[in-house]
CSV table of C-alpha atoms in Angstrom, one decimal:
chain,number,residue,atom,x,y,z
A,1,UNK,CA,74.5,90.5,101.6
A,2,UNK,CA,74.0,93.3,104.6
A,3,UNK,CA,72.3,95.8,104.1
A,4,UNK,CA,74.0,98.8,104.9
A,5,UNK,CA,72.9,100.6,107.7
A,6,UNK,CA,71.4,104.4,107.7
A,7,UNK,CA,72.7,107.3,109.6
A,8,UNK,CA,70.0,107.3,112.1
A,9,UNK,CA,70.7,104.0,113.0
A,10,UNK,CA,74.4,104.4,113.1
A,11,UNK,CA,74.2,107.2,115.6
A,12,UNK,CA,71.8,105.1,117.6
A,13,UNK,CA,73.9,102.5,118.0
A,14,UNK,CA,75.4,101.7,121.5
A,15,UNK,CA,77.9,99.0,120.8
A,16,UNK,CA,79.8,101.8,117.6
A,17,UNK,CA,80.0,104.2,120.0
A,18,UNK,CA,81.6,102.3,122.7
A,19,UNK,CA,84.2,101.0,120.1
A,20,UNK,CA,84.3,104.7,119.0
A,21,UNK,CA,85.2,105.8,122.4
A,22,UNK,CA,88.0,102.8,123.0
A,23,UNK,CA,89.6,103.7,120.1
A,24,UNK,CA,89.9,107.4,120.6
A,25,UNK,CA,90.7,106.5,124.0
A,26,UNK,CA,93.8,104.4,122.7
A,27,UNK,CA,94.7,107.1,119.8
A,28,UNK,CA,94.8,109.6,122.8
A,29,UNK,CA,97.6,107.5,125.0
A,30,UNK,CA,99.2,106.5,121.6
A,31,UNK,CA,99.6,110.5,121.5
A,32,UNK,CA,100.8,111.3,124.7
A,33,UNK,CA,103.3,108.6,124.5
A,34,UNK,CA,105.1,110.4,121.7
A,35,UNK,CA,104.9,113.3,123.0
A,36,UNK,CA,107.9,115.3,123.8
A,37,UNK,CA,107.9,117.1,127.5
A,38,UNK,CA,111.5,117.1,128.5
A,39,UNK,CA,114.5,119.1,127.7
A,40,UNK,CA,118.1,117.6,127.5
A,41,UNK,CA,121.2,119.2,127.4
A,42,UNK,CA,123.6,116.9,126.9
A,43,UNK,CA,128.0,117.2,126.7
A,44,UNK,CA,129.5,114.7,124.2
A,45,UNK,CA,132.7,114.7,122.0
A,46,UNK,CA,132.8,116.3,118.8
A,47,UNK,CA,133.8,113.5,117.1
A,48,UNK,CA,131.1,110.9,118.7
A,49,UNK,CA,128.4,113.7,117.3
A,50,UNK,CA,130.2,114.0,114.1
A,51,UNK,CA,129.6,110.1,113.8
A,52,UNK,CA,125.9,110.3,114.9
A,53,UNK,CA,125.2,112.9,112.3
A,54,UNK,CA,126.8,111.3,109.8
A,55,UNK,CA,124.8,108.4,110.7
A,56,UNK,CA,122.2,110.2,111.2
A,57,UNK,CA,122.3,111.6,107.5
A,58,UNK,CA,123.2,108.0,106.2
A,59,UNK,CA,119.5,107.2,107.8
A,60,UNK,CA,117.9,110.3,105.8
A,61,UNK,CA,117.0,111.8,109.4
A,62,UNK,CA,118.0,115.0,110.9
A,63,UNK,CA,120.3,114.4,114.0
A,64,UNK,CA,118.6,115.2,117.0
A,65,UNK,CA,115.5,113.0,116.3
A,66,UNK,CA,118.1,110.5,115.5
A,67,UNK,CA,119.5,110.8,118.8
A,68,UNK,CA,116.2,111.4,120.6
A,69,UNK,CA,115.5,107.8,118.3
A,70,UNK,CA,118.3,106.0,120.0
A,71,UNK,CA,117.8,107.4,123.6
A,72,UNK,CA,114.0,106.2,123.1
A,73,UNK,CA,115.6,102.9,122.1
A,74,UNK,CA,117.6,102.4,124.7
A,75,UNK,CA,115.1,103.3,127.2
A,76,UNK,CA,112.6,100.3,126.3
């Protein structure tokens, strides 16, 4: 069984810190990859956006996210 190891020795050690860093590192680009920057103003019918929020609803979502969802979607 380990033994577990104290808090002194914890901060000491190199190789948690370097794992500390790479993971902040990734939650940081995992962040700026969902975040929003750009503004879209977009024409459509009325009765493609009535189907998209009805969809949209049908999904439990809120129709712009929906749409931002598809958009994102298609651009992969």
């Amino acid at each position: 069984m380990k033994k577990a190891l104290g808090l002194k020795t914890l901060l000491e050690d190199k190789k948690y810190w370097a794992k500390f860093e790479a993971e902040m590192a990734q939650r940081h680009e995992e962040i700026a990859a969902t975040r929003k920057d750009a503004v879209l103003h977009l024409r459509m019918n009325s009765r493609d956006l009535a189907r998209l929020k009805e969809k949209a609803a049908q999904a439990g979502m809120k129709y712009q996210p929906f749409i931002a969802a598809l958009l994102r979607q298609a651009a992969r």
